[in-house]
Short mmCIF file of C-alpha atoms and ligand atoms in Angstrom, two decimals:
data_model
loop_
_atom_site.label_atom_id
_atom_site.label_comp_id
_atom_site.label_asym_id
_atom_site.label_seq_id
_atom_site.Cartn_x
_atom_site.Cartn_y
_atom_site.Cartn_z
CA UNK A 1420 0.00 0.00 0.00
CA UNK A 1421 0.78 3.82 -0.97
CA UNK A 1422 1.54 6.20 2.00
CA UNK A 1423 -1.20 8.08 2.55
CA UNK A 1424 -1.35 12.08 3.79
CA UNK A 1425 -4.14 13.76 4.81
CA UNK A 1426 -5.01 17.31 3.30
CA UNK A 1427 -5.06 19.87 6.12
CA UNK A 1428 -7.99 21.29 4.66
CA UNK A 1429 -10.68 18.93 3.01
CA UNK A 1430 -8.92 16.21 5.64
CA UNK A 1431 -9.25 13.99 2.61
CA UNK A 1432 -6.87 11.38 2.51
CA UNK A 1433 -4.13 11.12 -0.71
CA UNK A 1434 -1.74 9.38 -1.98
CA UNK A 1435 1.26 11.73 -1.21
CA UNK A 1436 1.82 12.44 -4.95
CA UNK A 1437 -1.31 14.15 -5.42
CA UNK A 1438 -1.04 16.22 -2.60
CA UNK A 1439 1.63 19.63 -2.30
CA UNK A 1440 3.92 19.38 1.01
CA UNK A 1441 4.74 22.74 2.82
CA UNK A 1442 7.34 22.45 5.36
CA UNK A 1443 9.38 24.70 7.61
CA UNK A 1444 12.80 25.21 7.25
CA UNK A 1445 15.61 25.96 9.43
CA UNK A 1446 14.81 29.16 9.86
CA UNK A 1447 11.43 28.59 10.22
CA UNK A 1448 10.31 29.68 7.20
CA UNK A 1449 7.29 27.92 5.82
CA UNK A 1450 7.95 27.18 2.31
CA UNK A 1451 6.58 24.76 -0.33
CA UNK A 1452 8.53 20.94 -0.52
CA UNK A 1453 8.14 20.73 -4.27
CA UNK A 1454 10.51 17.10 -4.27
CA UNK A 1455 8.38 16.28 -1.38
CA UNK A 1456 11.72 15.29 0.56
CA UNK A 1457 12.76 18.63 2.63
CA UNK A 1458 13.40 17.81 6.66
CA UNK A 1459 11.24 18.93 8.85
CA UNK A 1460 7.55 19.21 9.64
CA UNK A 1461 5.10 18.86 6.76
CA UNK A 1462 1.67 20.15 6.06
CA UNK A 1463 -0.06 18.74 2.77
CA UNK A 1464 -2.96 19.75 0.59
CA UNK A 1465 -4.65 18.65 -2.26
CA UNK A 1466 -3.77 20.00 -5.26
CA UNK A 1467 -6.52 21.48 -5.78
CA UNK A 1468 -7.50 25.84 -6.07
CA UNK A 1469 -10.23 24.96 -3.98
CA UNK A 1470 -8.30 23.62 -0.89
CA UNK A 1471 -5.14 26.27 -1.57
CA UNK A 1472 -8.08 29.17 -1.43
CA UNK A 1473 -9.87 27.42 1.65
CA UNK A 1474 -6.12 27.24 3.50
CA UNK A 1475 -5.79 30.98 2.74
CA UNK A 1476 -9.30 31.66 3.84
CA UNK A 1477 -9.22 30.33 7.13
CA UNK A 1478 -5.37 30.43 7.62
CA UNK A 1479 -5.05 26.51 8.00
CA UNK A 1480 -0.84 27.01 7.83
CA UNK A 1481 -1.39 29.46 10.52
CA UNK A 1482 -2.13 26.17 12.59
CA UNK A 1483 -0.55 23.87 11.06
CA UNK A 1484 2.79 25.67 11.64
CA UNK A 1485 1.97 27.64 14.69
CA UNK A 1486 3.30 30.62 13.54
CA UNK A 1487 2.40 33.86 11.36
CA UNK A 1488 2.46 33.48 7.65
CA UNK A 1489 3.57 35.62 5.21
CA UNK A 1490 1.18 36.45 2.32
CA UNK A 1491 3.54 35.67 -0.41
CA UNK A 1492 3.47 32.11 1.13
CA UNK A 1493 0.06 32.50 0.10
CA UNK A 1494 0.72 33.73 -2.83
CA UNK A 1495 2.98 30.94 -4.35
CA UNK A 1496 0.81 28.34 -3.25
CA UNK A 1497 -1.72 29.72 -5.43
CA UNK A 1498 0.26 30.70 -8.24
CA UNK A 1499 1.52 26.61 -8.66
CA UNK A 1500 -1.97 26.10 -8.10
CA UNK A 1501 -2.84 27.51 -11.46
CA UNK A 1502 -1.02 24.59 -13.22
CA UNK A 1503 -3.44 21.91 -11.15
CA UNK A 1504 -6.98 20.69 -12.61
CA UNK A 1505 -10.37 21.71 -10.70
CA UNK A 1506 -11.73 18.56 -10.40
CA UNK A 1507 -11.44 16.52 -7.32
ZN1 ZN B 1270 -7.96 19.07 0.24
#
């Protein structure tokens, strides 16, 4: 069996490739783990524009992380987001 992650938003549960990671790094910096393979705590979602909007709307890597986010974080998760279908 596949690993499975859960999305942090929908809570639906992926195989890990169709989900983005978002880690922090060293610094603390909460950035997006496009190999998937960058140390450190991980946060996934769907990629999907619905559950990158809906993690912006109610600030789910606010949580996740424990921290303040900047909007640019935001920002790039949305703009790879562009690239991903609608459709569940
Ligand atoms: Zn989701």
């Amino acid at each position: 069996m596949k690993p499975m992650r859960m999305c942090m938003v929908c809570r639906t549960r992926r195989e890990k490739q169709e989900l983005i990671r978002m880690t922090a790094n060293q610094t603390g910096e909460v950035v997006l783990d496009l190999s998937g393979k960058a140390p450190g705590r991980g946060a996934y979602f769907c990629k999907q524009k619905k559950c990158v909007q809906l993690a912006r709307k109610r600030r789910a890597l606010e949580r996740a992380f424990s921290q303040p986010i900047e909007a640019s974080v935001y920002d790039k998760l949305e703009k790879e987001a562009e690239a991903w279908p609608n459709e569940s």
